[in-house]
Amino acid sequence: MLFLSQIKQGGVVCREGLEARLVNQALSVYELAQEAIQHNITLASVIQQHGLGEQVDLAVLAQSNQLDCPVRHPDPAHMYLTGTGLTHLGSAATRNAMHAKSEELTDSMKIFQMGIEGGKPVEGQEGVQPEWFYKGNGAGVIAPGEELASPSFALDGGEEPEIAGFYLIGEDGKVHRLGYTLANEFSDHVTERQNYLYLAHSKLRPAAFGPELLVGELPMHIEGHSRIERGETTLWEKGFVSGEDNMSHTFKNLEHHHFKYAIFRQPGDLHVHMFGTATLSFADGIQAREGDVFEIVSPTFGLPLRNTLSKAAPLSTEVSAI
């Protein structure tokens, strides 16, 4: 397994096994990915060509908040944050409980059932499309260790432990997957619960990624833990599973239904796509508050993703004519 981390002040760390070293003459993972696409080689091959230099302590870099989101676009407006929901075999009950008002089958359960029946098509066939949401652009990307700021008007700020895929679009419009990270797809579940049509509002929040980018294929079965710390105590903790063995869709099908749109195939754009979850503290009656620390960890992805919940200052909504 090969893992990449981005240093905030510039520089890329490559980890294989327990050894982590700086990539020679590399400022960013984004630039390394562009180089790989330009020369039609893999990201791993580019790193091999650059070579590895000084050994570093990745855990110390993380503890001192020197690690950034593993991949960023130099122009945040060209970095898209999107995701899919109701993709995991355990996700339907949580969402259904938020929206069910009778014994009638909810839209959530209908979408989930469609995924069960058609989310893993045979090779050469198109599977059913999943639920999809837009979360924002690169301005909403939060680094590991930084605060996750909930808007002043939010009714809730809750974690969603997920896996995110990072994709760079080549000059010919071809999609190139760079790798995968842990993600906290931070959402407002109280707003969403009011009405399913408020889902779009509930997702317009920042999200955190990293600290390490797994380069290569994902295991079919992934295990991890999501927890909330309040002071010196663990307020809530629960295991989660992901990977295709635990999903109603294949990753290939989810990627297909995102990148079938020409608007998402613009050269140079960076896409971060979150693949859903089945574990939420909100479903267990937990409501996080300022100062709580979210931790998402999986041995598949190395270092944990930790962020503290904060409240953003109110923004003026006054609009002036020019």
PDB file of C-alpha atoms in Angstrom:
ATOM      1  CA  MET A   1       0.000   0.000   0.000  1.00  0.00           C
ATOM      2  CA  LEU A   2       1.221   3.485  -0.902  1.00  0.00           C
ATOM      3  CA  PHE A   3      -0.040   6.547   0.970  1.00  0.00           C
ATOM      4  CA  LEU A   4       0.487  10.248   0.236  1.00  0.00           C
ATOM      5  CA  SER A   5       0.106  13.232   2.566  1.00  0.00           C
ATOM      6  CA  GLN A   6       0.273  16.925   1.774  1.00  0.00           C
ATOM      7  CA  ILE A   7       2.268  19.326   3.966  1.00  0.00           C
ATOM      8  CA  LYS A   8       0.553  22.707   4.342  1.00  0.00           C
ATOM      9  CA  GLN A   9       3.713  24.714   3.714  1.00  0.00           C
ATOM     10  CA  GLY A  10       4.531  22.669   0.626  1.00  0.00           C
ATOM     11  CA  GLY A  11       5.916  19.175   0.241  1.00  0.00           C
ATOM     12  CA  VAL A  12       4.584  15.644  -0.163  1.00  0.00           C
ATOM     13  CA  VAL A  13       5.101  12.701   2.183  1.00  0.00           C
ATOM     14  CA  CYS A  14       5.034   9.156   0.823  1.00  0.00           C
ATOM     15  CA  ARG A  15       4.455   6.296   3.243  1.00  0.00           C
ATOM     16  CA  GLU A  16       4.917   2.603   2.514  1.00  0.00           C
ATOM     17  CA  GLY A  17       4.500   0.409   5.555  1.00  0.00           C
ATOM     18  CA  LEU A  18       5.758   2.285   8.616  1.00  0.00           C
ATOM     19  CA  GLU A  19       8.362   4.368   6.783  1.00  0.00           C
ATOM     20  CA  ALA A  20       7.407   7.870   5.646  1.00  0.00           C
ATOM     21  CA  ARG A  21       9.692  10.020   3.486  1.00  0.00           C
ATOM     22  CA  LEU A  22       9.501  13.307   1.605  1.00  0.00           C
ATOM     23  CA  VAL A  23       9.085  13.018  -2.173  1.00  0.00           C
ATOM     24  CA  ASN A  24      12.036  14.766  -3.823  1.00  0.00           C
ATOM     25  CA  GLN A  25      11.263  18.015  -5.662  1.00  0.00           C
ATOM     26  CA  ALA A  26       7.520  17.766  -5.043  1.00  0.00           C
ATOM     27  CA  LEU A  27       5.429  20.643  -3.729  1.00  0.00           C
ATOM     28  CA  SER A  28       1.952  19.135  -4.012  1.00  0.00           C
ATOM     29  CA  VAL A  29       0.085  15.933  -4.774  1.00  0.00           C
ATOM     30  CA  TYR A  30      -1.956  17.889  -7.333  1.00  0.00           C
ATOM     31  CA  GLU A  31       1.196  18.719  -9.315  1.00  0.00           C
ATOM     32  CA  LEU A  32       2.419  15.115  -9.107  1.00  0.00           C
ATOM     33  CA  ALA A  33      -0.952  13.942 -10.456  1.00  0.00           C
ATOM     34  CA  GLN A  34      -0.773  16.415 -13.337  1.00  0.00           C
ATOM     35  CA  GLU A  35       2.690  15.129 -14.145  1.00  0.00           C
ATOM     36  CA  ALA A  36       1.442  11.531 -14.161  1.00  0.00           C
ATOM     37  CA  ILE A  37      -1.398  12.381 -16.552  1.00  0.00           C
ATOM     38  CA  GLN A  38       0.890  14.375 -18.845  1.00  0.00           C
ATOM     39  CA  HIS A  39       3.323  11.455 -19.188  1.00  0.00           C
ATOM     40  CA  ASN A  40       0.598   8.777 -19.218  1.00  0.00           C
ATOM     41  CA  ILE A  41       2.024   6.926 -16.230  1.00  0.00           C
ATOM     42  CA  THR A  42       0.750   6.071 -12.760  1.00  0.00           C
ATOM     43  CA  LEU A  43       1.056   8.303  -9.717  1.00  0.00           C
ATOM     44  CA  ALA A  44       3.237   5.638  -8.116  1.00  0.00           C
ATOM     45  CA  SER A  45       5.578   5.739 -11.129  1.00  0.00           C
ATOM     46  CA  VAL A  46       5.927   9.518 -10.889  1.00  0.00           C
ATOM     47  CA  ILE A  47       6.906   9.210  -7.234  1.00  0.00           C
ATOM     48  CA  GLN A  48       9.436   6.524  -8.116  1.00  0.00           C
ATOM     49  CA  GLN A  49      10.960   8.832 -10.722  1.00  0.00           C
ATOM     50  CA  HIS A  50      11.208  11.708  -8.225  1.00  0.00           C
ATOM     51  CA  GLY A  51      12.650   9.435  -5.563  1.00  0.00           C
ATOM     52  CA  LEU A  52      12.285   9.646  -1.798  1.00  0.00           C
ATOM     53  CA  GLY A  53      14.407  11.755   0.501  1.00  0.00           C
ATOM     54  CA  GLU A  54      14.361  12.719   4.162  1.00  0.00           C
ATOM     55  CA  GLN A  55      12.485  10.476   6.583  1.00  0.00           C
ATOM     56  CA  VAL A  56       9.744  12.206   8.599  1.00  0.00           C
ATOM     57  CA  ASP A  57       7.467  11.339  11.503  1.00  0.00           C
ATOM     58  CA  LEU A  58       3.978  11.522   9.997  1.00  0.00           C
ATOM     59  CA  ALA A  59       2.244  11.293  13.380  1.00  0.00           C
ATOM     60  CA  VAL A  60       4.177  14.298  14.678  1.00  0.00           C
ATOM     61  CA  LEU A  61       3.296  16.294  11.562  1.00  0.00           C
ATOM     62  CA  ALA A  62      -0.371  15.445  12.131  1.00  0.00           C
ATOM     63  CA  GLN A  63      -0.294  16.330  15.841  1.00  0.00           C
ATOM     64  CA  SER A  64       1.234  19.729  15.046  1.00  0.00           C
ATOM     65  CA  ASN A  65      -1.441  20.423  12.385  1.00  0.00           C
ATOM     66  CA  GLN A  66       1.085  20.559   9.560  1.00  0.00           C
ATOM     67  CA  LEU A  67      -0.853  18.175   7.279  1.00  0.00           C
ATOM     68  CA  ASP A  68      -3.409  19.463   4.802  1.00  0.00           C
ATOM     69  CA  CYS A  69      -6.169  17.767   2.862  1.00  0.00           C
ATOM     70  CA  PRO A  70      -4.089  15.313   0.757  1.00  0.00           C
ATOM     71  CA  VAL A  71      -5.095  16.951  -2.543  1.00  0.00           C
ATOM     72  CA  ARG A  72      -6.227  20.504  -3.237  1.00  0.00           C
ATOM     73  CA  HIS A  73      -6.800  22.441  -6.421  1.00  0.00           C
ATOM     74  CA  PRO A  74      -4.855  25.743  -6.528  1.00  0.00           C
ATOM     75  CA  ASP A  75      -8.158  27.444  -7.446  1.00  0.00           C
ATOM     76  CA  PRO A  76     -10.866  26.351  -4.938  1.00  0.00           C
ATOM     77  CA  ALA A  77     -13.614  27.133  -7.488  1.00  0.00           C
ATOM     78  CA  HIS A  78     -12.330  24.246  -9.616  1.00  0.00           C
ATOM     79  CA  MET A  79     -12.607  21.680  -6.814  1.00  0.00           C
ATOM     80  CA  TYR A  80     -16.030  20.015  -6.589  1.00  0.00           C
ATOM     81  CA  LEU A  81     -17.355  18.324  -3.454  1.00  0.00           C
ATOM     82  CA  THR A  82     -20.163  15.848  -4.150  1.00  0.00           C
ATOM     83  CA  GLY A  83     -21.481  12.607  -2.762  1.00  0.00           C
ATOM     84  CA  THR A  84     -23.942   9.768  -2.880  1.00  0.00           C
ATOM     85  CA  GLY A  85     -26.300   8.498  -0.202  1.00  0.00           C
ATOM     86  CA  LEU A  86     -28.191   5.291   0.551  1.00  0.00           C
ATOM     87  CA  THR A  87     -25.310   3.270  -0.878  1.00  0.00           C
ATOM     88  CA  HIS A  88     -24.472   1.108   2.139  1.00  0.00           C
ATOM     89  CA  LEU A  89     -26.463  -1.928   3.225  1.00  0.00           C
ATOM     90  CA  GLY A  90     -27.011  -0.489   6.704  1.00  0.00           C
ATOM     91  CA  SER A  91     -27.878   3.055   5.649  1.00  0.00           C
ATOM     92  CA  ALA A  92     -31.539   2.765   4.745  1.00  0.00           C
ATOM     93  CA  ALA A  93     -32.939   2.242   8.243  1.00  0.00           C
ATOM     94  CA  THR A  94     -31.252   5.400   9.575  1.00  0.00           C
ATOM     95  CA  ARG A  95     -32.478   7.620   6.775  1.00  0.00           C
ATOM     96  CA  ASN A  96     -35.944   6.032   6.725  1.00  0.00           C
ATOM     97  CA  ALA A  97     -36.394   6.692  10.440  1.00  0.00           C
ATOM     98  CA  MET A  98     -35.661  10.386   9.826  1.00  0.00           C
ATOM     99  CA  HIS A  99     -38.383  10.739   7.203  1.00  0.00           C
ATOM    100  CA  ALA A 100     -40.994   8.056   7.843  1.00  0.00           C
ATOM    101  CA  LYS A 101     -44.395   9.408   8.827  1.00  0.00           C
ATOM    102  CA  SER A 102     -46.488   6.311   8.190  1.00  0.00           C
ATOM    103  CA  GLU A 103     -46.178   2.684   7.169  1.00  0.00           C
ATOM    104  CA  GLU A 104     -46.009   3.804   3.552  1.00  0.00           C
ATOM    105  CA  LEU A 105     -42.684   3.156   1.800  1.00  0.00           C
ATOM    106  CA  THR A 106     -40.617   6.358   1.911  1.00  0.00           C
ATOM    107  CA  ASP A 107     -38.649   7.768  -0.999  1.00  0.00           C
ATOM    108  CA  SER A 108     -35.484   6.844   0.909  1.00  0.00           C
ATOM    109  CA  MET A 109     -36.490   3.197   1.063  1.00  0.00           C
ATOM    110  CA  LYS A 110     -37.487   3.231  -2.604  1.00  0.00           C
ATOM    111  CA  ILE A 111     -34.070   4.571  -3.647  1.00  0.00           C
ATOM    112  CA  PHE A 112     -32.325   2.088  -1.357  1.00  0.00           C
ATOM    113  CA  GLN A 113     -34.303  -0.830  -2.809  1.00  0.00           C
ATOM    114  CA  MET A 114     -33.442   0.327  -6.338  1.00  0.00           C
ATOM    115  CA  GLY A 115     -29.773   0.155  -5.351  1.00  0.00           C
ATOM    116  CA  ILE A 116     -30.152  -3.340  -3.920  1.00  0.00           C
ATOM    117  CA  GLU A 117     -31.755  -4.518  -7.151  1.00  0.00           C
ATOM    118  CA  GLY A 118     -29.633  -2.632  -9.699  1.00  0.00           C
ATOM    119  CA  GLY A 119     -26.597  -1.015  -8.077  1.00  0.00           C
ATOM    120  CA  LYS A 120     -24.167  -3.798  -8.999  1.00  0.00           C
ATOM    121  CA  PRO A 121     -24.681  -4.393 -12.727  1.00  0.00           C
ATOM    122  CA  VAL A 122     -22.838  -7.039 -14.720  1.00  0.00           C
ATOM    123  CA  GLU A 123     -19.892  -5.877 -16.814  1.00  0.00           C
ATOM    124  CA  GLY A 124     -21.013  -3.868 -19.847  1.00  0.00           C
ATOM    125  CA  GLN A 125     -24.368  -2.822 -18.403  1.00  0.00           C
ATOM    126  CA  GLU A 126     -25.380   0.421 -16.693  1.00  0.00           C
ATOM    127  CA  GLY A 127     -26.613   0.165 -13.126  1.00  0.00           C
ATOM    128  CA  VAL A 128     -29.304   2.235 -11.449  1.00  0.00           C
ATOM    129  CA  GLN A 129     -28.267   5.770 -10.497  1.00  0.00           C
ATOM    130  CA  PRO A 130     -27.899   6.569  -6.787  1.00  0.00           C
ATOM    131  CA  GLU A 131     -29.058   9.473  -4.711  1.00  0.00           C
ATOM    132  CA  TRP A 132     -26.621  12.353  -5.399  1.00  0.00           C
ATOM    133  CA  PHE A 133     -25.840  15.636  -3.689  1.00  0.00           C
ATOM    134  CA  TYR A 134     -23.662  18.710  -4.197  1.00  0.00           C
ATOM    135  CA  LYS A 135     -21.731  19.822  -1.133  1.00  0.00           C
ATOM    136  CA  GLY A 136     -19.763  22.812  -2.354  1.00  0.00           C
ATOM    137  CA  ASN A 137     -16.328  23.630  -3.735  1.00  0.00           C
ATOM    138  CA  GLY A 138     -12.760  23.751  -2.464  1.00  0.00           C
ATOM    139  CA  ALA A 139     -13.562  26.670  -0.166  1.00  0.00           C
ATOM    140  CA  GLY A 140     -15.316  24.147   2.081  1.00  0.00           C
ATOM    141  CA  VAL A 141     -12.380  21.726   2.374  1.00  0.00           C
ATOM    142  CA  ILE A 142     -11.094  21.406   5.945  1.00  0.00           C
ATOM    143  CA  ALA A 143      -7.671  19.967   6.763  1.00  0.00           C
ATOM    144  CA  PRO A 144      -7.131  17.295   9.412  1.00  0.00           C
ATOM    145  CA  GLY A 145      -6.852  18.891  12.843  1.00  0.00           C
ATOM    146  CA  GLU A 146      -8.652  22.092  11.841  1.00  0.00           C
ATOM    147  CA  GLU A 147     -12.047  23.200  13.123  1.00  0.00           C
ATOM    148  CA  LEU A 148     -15.229  22.125  11.359  1.00  0.00           C
ATOM    149  CA  ALA A 149     -17.275  25.306  11.525  1.00  0.00           C
ATOM    150  CA  SER A 150     -21.042  24.888  11.523  1.00  0.00           C
ATOM    151  CA  PRO A 151     -22.917  27.884  10.040  1.00  0.00           C
ATOM    152  CA  SER A 152     -24.466  30.286  12.540  1.00  0.00           C
ATOM    153  CA  PHE A 153     -27.957  29.369  11.288  1.00  0.00           C
ATOM    154  CA  ALA A 154     -27.436  25.585  11.443  1.00  0.00           C
ATOM    155  CA  LEU A 155     -29.707  23.460  13.613  1.00  0.00           C
ATOM    156  CA  ASP A 156     -27.149  20.680  13.972  1.00  0.00           C
ATOM    157  CA  GLY A 157     -23.569  19.800  13.093  1.00  0.00           C
ATOM    158  CA  GLY A 158     -23.085  16.063  12.852  1.00  0.00           C
ATOM    159  CA  GLU A 159     -20.392  13.760  11.520  1.00  0.00           C
ATOM    160  CA  GLU A 160     -20.714  11.258   8.689  1.00  0.00           C
ATOM    161  CA  PRO A 161     -17.746   8.859   8.428  1.00  0.00           C
ATOM    162  CA  GLU A 162     -17.150   8.072   4.764  1.00  0.00           C
ATOM    163  CA  ILE A 163     -14.616   7.160   2.119  1.00  0.00           C
ATOM    164  CA  ALA A 164     -13.933   9.805  -0.510  1.00  0.00           C
ATOM    165  CA  GLY A 165     -12.436   9.353  -3.964  1.00  0.00           C
ATOM    166  CA  PHE A 166     -10.225  12.050  -5.520  1.00  0.00           C
ATOM    167  CA  TYR A 167     -10.315  12.533  -9.306  1.00  0.00           C
ATOM    168  CA  LEU A 168      -8.436  14.827 -11.686  1.00  0.00           C
ATOM    169  CA  ILE A 169      -9.736  15.569 -15.185  1.00  0.00           C
ATOM    170  CA  GLY A 170      -7.157  15.420 -17.982  1.00  0.00           C
ATOM    171  CA  GLU A 171      -6.879  17.786 -20.927  1.00  0.00           C
ATOM    172  CA  ASP A 172      -8.856  15.322 -23.055  1.00  0.00           C
ATOM    173  CA  GLY A 173     -11.707  15.143 -20.525  1.00  0.00           C
ATOM    174  CA  LYS A 174     -10.650  11.710 -19.283  1.00  0.00           C
ATOM    175  CA  VAL A 175     -11.195  11.014 -15.570  1.00  0.00           C
ATOM    176  CA  HIS A 176      -8.183   9.921 -13.509  1.00  0.00           C
ATOM    177  CA  ARG A 177      -8.629   8.538  -9.997  1.00  0.00           C
ATOM    178  CA  LEU A 178      -5.805   9.586  -7.663  1.00  0.00           C
ATOM    179  CA  GLY A 179      -6.853   7.589  -4.618  1.00  0.00           C
ATOM    180  CA  TYR A 180      -9.085   7.490  -1.572  1.00  0.00           C
ATOM    181  CA  THR A 181      -9.167   9.117   1.878  1.00  0.00           C
ATOM    182  CA  LEU A 182     -11.211   9.077   5.037  1.00  0.00           C
ATOM    183  CA  ALA A 183     -13.841  11.820   5.048  1.00  0.00           C
ATOM    184  CA  ASN A 184     -16.091  13.532   7.539  1.00  0.00           C
ATOM    185  CA  GLU A 185     -19.089  14.485   5.394  1.00  0.00           C
ATOM    186  CA  PHE A 186     -20.318  16.984   7.968  1.00  0.00           C
ATOM    187  CA  SER A 187     -24.096  17.596   7.714  1.00  0.00           C
ATOM    188  CA  ASP A 188     -27.112  19.173   9.431  1.00  0.00           C
ATOM    189  CA  HIS A 189     -29.388  16.230  10.183  1.00  0.00           C
ATOM    190  CA  VAL A 190     -31.984  18.258  12.094  1.00  0.00           C
ATOM    191  CA  THR A 191     -32.590  20.417   9.027  1.00  0.00           C
ATOM    192  CA  GLU A 192     -32.764  17.323   6.813  1.00  0.00           C
ATOM    193  CA  ARG A 193     -35.272  15.658   9.149  1.00  0.00           C
ATOM    194  CA  GLN A 194     -37.712  18.574   8.800  1.00  0.00           C
ATOM    195  CA  ASN A 195     -38.333  17.708   5.165  1.00  0.00           C
ATOM    196  CA  TYR A 196     -36.528  15.446   2.715  1.00  0.00           C
ATOM    197  CA  LEU A 197     -36.394  18.334   0.229  1.00  0.00           C
ATOM    198  CA  TYR A 198     -34.130  20.146   2.707  1.00  0.00           C
ATOM    199  CA  LEU A 199     -31.415  17.556   2.044  1.00  0.00           C
ATOM    200  CA  ALA A 200     -29.682  19.986  -0.332  1.00  0.00           C
ATOM    201  CA  HIS A 201     -29.574  22.676   2.389  1.00  0.00           C
ATOM    202  CA  SER A 202     -28.290  20.209   4.985  1.00  0.00           C
ATOM    203  CA  LYS A 203     -25.311  19.252   2.804  1.00  0.00           C
ATOM    204  CA  LEU A 204     -24.007  22.785   2.110  1.00  0.00           C
ATOM    205  CA  ARG A 205     -21.420  22.511   4.847  1.00  0.00           C
ATOM    206  CA  PRO A 206     -17.632  22.100   5.027  1.00  0.00           C
ATOM    207  CA  ALA A 207     -16.082  18.634   5.011  1.00  0.00           C
ATOM    208  CA  ALA A 208     -12.767  17.221   6.224  1.00  0.00           C
ATOM    209  CA  PHE A 209     -10.485  14.771   4.408  1.00  0.00           C
ATOM    210  CA  GLY A 210      -7.317  12.826   5.117  1.00  0.00           C
ATOM    211  CA  PRO A 211      -4.727  12.844   6.520  1.00  0.00           C
ATOM    212  CA  GLU A 212      -3.531  10.121   4.105  1.00  0.00           C
ATOM    213  CA  LEU A 213      -4.454   9.380   0.486  1.00  0.00           C
ATOM    214  CA  LEU A 214      -4.481   5.663  -0.308  1.00  0.00           C
ATOM    215  CA  VAL A 215      -3.123   5.221  -3.851  1.00  0.00           C
ATOM    216  CA  GLY A 216      -4.449   2.063  -5.504  1.00  0.00           C
ATOM    217  CA  GLU A 217      -7.482  -0.163  -5.216  1.00  0.00           C
ATOM    218  CA  LEU A 218      -9.681  -0.334  -2.131  1.00  0.00           C
ATOM    219  CA  PRO A 219     -10.196  -3.578  -0.237  1.00  0.00           C
ATOM    220  CA  MET A 220     -13.658  -5.097  -0.654  1.00  0.00           C
ATOM    221  CA  HIS A 221     -14.194  -4.934   3.117  1.00  0.00           C
ATOM    222  CA  ILE A 222     -13.161  -1.948   5.253  1.00  0.00           C
ATOM    223  CA  GLU A 223     -13.670  -1.497   8.984  1.00  0.00           C
ATOM    224  CA  GLY A 224     -13.309   1.584  11.129  1.00  0.00           C
ATOM    225  CA  HIS A 225     -14.552   3.511  14.144  1.00  0.00           C
ATOM    226  CA  SER A 226     -16.286   6.857  14.474  1.00  0.00           C
ATOM    227  CA  ARG A 227     -16.274   8.605  17.831  1.00  0.00           C
ATOM    228  CA  ILE A 228     -17.059  11.924  19.496  1.00  0.00           C
ATOM    229  CA  GLU A 229     -14.917  13.122  22.383  1.00  0.00           C
ATOM    230  CA  ARG A 230     -16.237  15.699  24.841  1.00  0.00           C
ATOM    231  CA  GLY A 231     -13.468  16.873  27.119  1.00  0.00           C
ATOM    232  CA  GLU A 232     -11.698  13.853  28.575  1.00  0.00           C
ATOM    233  CA  THR A 233     -14.551  11.425  27.892  1.00  0.00           C
ATOM    234  CA  THR A 234     -15.855   9.569  24.851  1.00  0.00           C
ATOM    235  CA  LEU A 235     -19.407  10.792  24.331  1.00  0.00           C
ATOM    236  CA  TRP A 236     -20.221   8.289  21.591  1.00  0.00           C
ATOM    237  CA  GLU A 237     -18.420   5.610  19.622  1.00  0.00           C
ATOM    238  CA  LYS A 238     -19.479   3.124  16.971  1.00  0.00           C
ATOM    239  CA  GLY A 239     -17.858   0.908  14.393  1.00  0.00           C
ATOM    240  CA  PHE A 240     -18.554   1.256  10.694  1.00  0.00           C
ATOM    241  CA  VAL A 241     -17.940  -0.851   7.626  1.00  0.00           C
ATOM    242  CA  SER A 242     -17.503   0.119   3.997  1.00  0.00           C
ATOM    243  CA  GLY A 243     -16.134  -1.325   0.782  1.00  0.00           C
ATOM    244  CA  GLU A 244     -18.190  -3.021  -1.913  1.00  0.00           C
ATOM    245  CA  ASP A 245     -18.924  -6.097   0.231  1.00  0.00           C
ATOM    246  CA  ASN A 246     -20.996  -3.792   2.450  1.00  0.00           C
ATOM    247  CA  MET A 247     -22.576  -1.639  -0.253  1.00  0.00           C
ATOM    248  CA  SER A 248     -25.558  -1.822  -2.572  1.00  0.00           C
ATOM    249  CA  HIS A 249     -23.606  -0.160  -5.405  1.00  0.00           C
ATOM    250  CA  THR A 250     -20.207  -0.768  -6.940  1.00  0.00           C
ATOM    251  CA  PHE A 251     -17.735   2.109  -6.888  1.00  0.00           C
ATOM    252  CA  LYS A 252     -17.606   1.840 -10.672  1.00  0.00           C
ATOM    253  CA  ASN A 253     -21.354   2.434 -10.894  1.00  0.00           C
ATOM    254  CA  LEU A 254     -21.195   5.428  -8.544  1.00  0.00           C
ATOM    255  CA  GLU A 255     -18.326   6.919 -10.545  1.00  0.00           C
ATOM    256  CA  HIS A 256     -20.165   6.342 -13.824  1.00  0.00           C
ATOM    257  CA  HIS A 257     -23.254   8.248 -12.705  1.00  0.00           C
ATOM    258  CA  HIS A 258     -21.190  11.212 -11.516  1.00  0.00           C
ATOM    259  CA  PHE A 259     -18.886  11.531 -14.494  1.00  0.00           C
ATOM    260  CA  LYS A 260     -21.518  10.900 -17.164  1.00  0.00           C
ATOM    261  CA  TYR A 261     -22.193  14.652 -17.025  1.00  0.00           C
ATOM    262  CA  ALA A 262     -20.041  16.784 -19.341  1.00  0.00           C
ATOM    263  CA  ILE A 263     -19.918  19.598 -16.776  1.00  0.00           C
ATOM    264  CA  PHE A 264     -17.905  17.276 -14.524  1.00  0.00           C
ATOM    265  CA  ARG A 265     -15.378  16.478 -17.272  1.00  0.00           C
ATOM    266  CA  GLN A 266     -13.703  19.871 -17.577  1.00  0.00           C
ATOM    267  CA  PRO A 267      -9.887  19.743 -17.977  1.00  0.00           C
ATOM    268  CA  GLY A 268      -7.931  20.467 -14.814  1.00  0.00           C
ATOM    269  CA  ASP A 269     -10.882  20.227 -12.434  1.00  0.00           C
ATOM    270  CA  LEU A 270     -10.510  18.235  -9.226  1.00  0.00           C
ATOM    271  CA  HIS A 271     -13.443  16.194  -7.907  1.00  0.00           C
ATOM    272  CA  VAL A 272     -13.894  14.767  -4.420  1.00  0.00           C
ATOM    273  CA  HIS A 273     -16.758  12.291  -4.290  1.00  0.00           C
ATOM    274  CA  MET A 274     -18.021  10.814  -1.017  1.00  0.00           C
ATOM    275  CA  PHE A 275     -19.522   7.337  -1.192  1.00  0.00           C
ATOM    276  CA  GLY A 276     -21.962   7.256   1.715  1.00  0.00           C
ATOM    277  CA  THR A 277     -22.155   5.799   5.205  1.00  0.00           C
ATOM    278  CA  ALA A 278     -24.315   3.673   7.469  1.00  0.00           C
ATOM    279  CA  THR A 279     -23.228   5.083  10.846  1.00  0.00           C
ATOM    280  CA  LEU A 280     -24.353   8.393  12.383  1.00  0.00           C
ATOM    281  CA  SER A 281     -24.251   9.548  15.997  1.00  0.00           C
ATOM    282  CA  PHE A 282     -27.441  11.512  15.250  1.00  0.00           C
ATOM    283  CA  ALA A 283     -29.285   8.220  14.720  1.00  0.00           C
ATOM    284  CA  ASP A 284     -28.420   7.320  18.322  1.00  0.00           C
ATOM    285  CA  GLY A 285     -29.826  10.553  19.695  1.00  0.00           C
ATOM    286  CA  ILE A 286     -26.501  12.381  19.980  1.00  0.00           C
ATOM    287  CA  GLN A 287     -26.257  16.095  19.228  1.00  0.00           C
ATOM    288  CA  ALA A 288     -22.692  17.380  19.090  1.00  0.00           C
ATOM    289  CA  ARG A 289     -21.821  20.786  20.496  1.00  0.00           C
ATOM    290  CA  GLU A 290     -18.996  23.301  20.178  1.00  0.00           C
ATOM    291  CA  GLY A 291     -15.681  21.917  21.390  1.00  0.00           C
ATOM    292  CA  ASP A 292     -16.531  18.276  20.699  1.00  0.00           C
ATOM    293  CA  VAL A 293     -13.908  16.400  18.708  1.00  0.00           C
ATOM    294  CA  PHE A 294     -14.874  14.098  15.842  1.00  0.00           C
ATOM    295  CA  GLU A 295     -12.502  11.204  15.165  1.00  0.00           C
ATOM    296  CA  ILE A 296     -12.802   8.849  12.202  1.00  0.00           C
ATOM    297  CA  VAL A 297     -10.239   6.078  12.006  1.00  0.00           C
ATOM    298  CA  SER A 298      -9.660   2.943   9.943  1.00  0.00           C
ATOM    299  CA  PRO A 299      -6.514   0.793   9.757  1.00  0.00           C
ATOM    300  CA  THR A 300      -6.997   0.783   5.975  1.00  0.00           C
ATOM    301  CA  PHE A 301      -6.230   4.521   5.874  1.00  0.00           C
ATOM    302  CA  GLY A 302      -3.507   4.969   8.467  1.00  0.00           C
ATOM    303  CA  LEU A 303      -3.697   8.090  10.620  1.00  0.00           C
ATOM    304  CA  PRO A 304      -7.079   9.134  12.086  1.00  0.00           C
ATOM    305  CA  LEU A 305      -9.059  12.133  10.850  1.00  0.00           C
ATOM    306  CA  ARG A 306      -9.731  14.453  13.802  1.00  0.00           C
ATOM    307  CA  ASN A 307     -11.585  17.780  13.796  1.00  0.00           C
ATOM    308  CA  THR A 308     -13.136  19.984  16.478  1.00  0.00           C
ATOM    309  CA  LEU A 309     -16.676  21.308  16.068  1.00  0.00           C
ATOM    310  CA  SER A 310     -17.018  25.096  16.141  1.00  0.00           C
ATOM    311  CA  LYS A 311     -19.658  27.687  15.260  1.00  0.00           C
ATOM    312  CA  ALA A 312     -19.065  30.147  12.433  1.00  0.00           C
ATOM    313  CA  ALA A 313     -19.797  33.851  12.864  1.00  0.00           C
ATOM    314  CA  PRO A 314     -22.997  35.120  11.194  1.00  0.00           C
ATOM    315  CA  LEU A 315     -22.657  36.389   7.633  1.00  0.00           C
ATOM    316  CA  SER A 316     -24.424  39.430   6.270  1.00  0.00           C
ATOM    317  CA  THR A 317     -27.050  38.440   3.710  1.00  0.00           C
ATOM    318  CA  GLU A 318     -27.678  41.995   2.523  1.00  0.00           C
ATOM    319  CA  VAL A 319     -27.655  42.253  -1.266  1.00  0.00           C
ATOM    320  CA  SER A 320     -26.860  45.559  -2.934  1.00  0.00           C
ATOM    321  CA  ALA A 321     -27.568  46.535  -6.522  1.00  0.00           C
ATOM    322  CA  ILE A 322     -24.794  47.926  -8.710  1.00  0.00           C
TER     323      ILE A 322
END
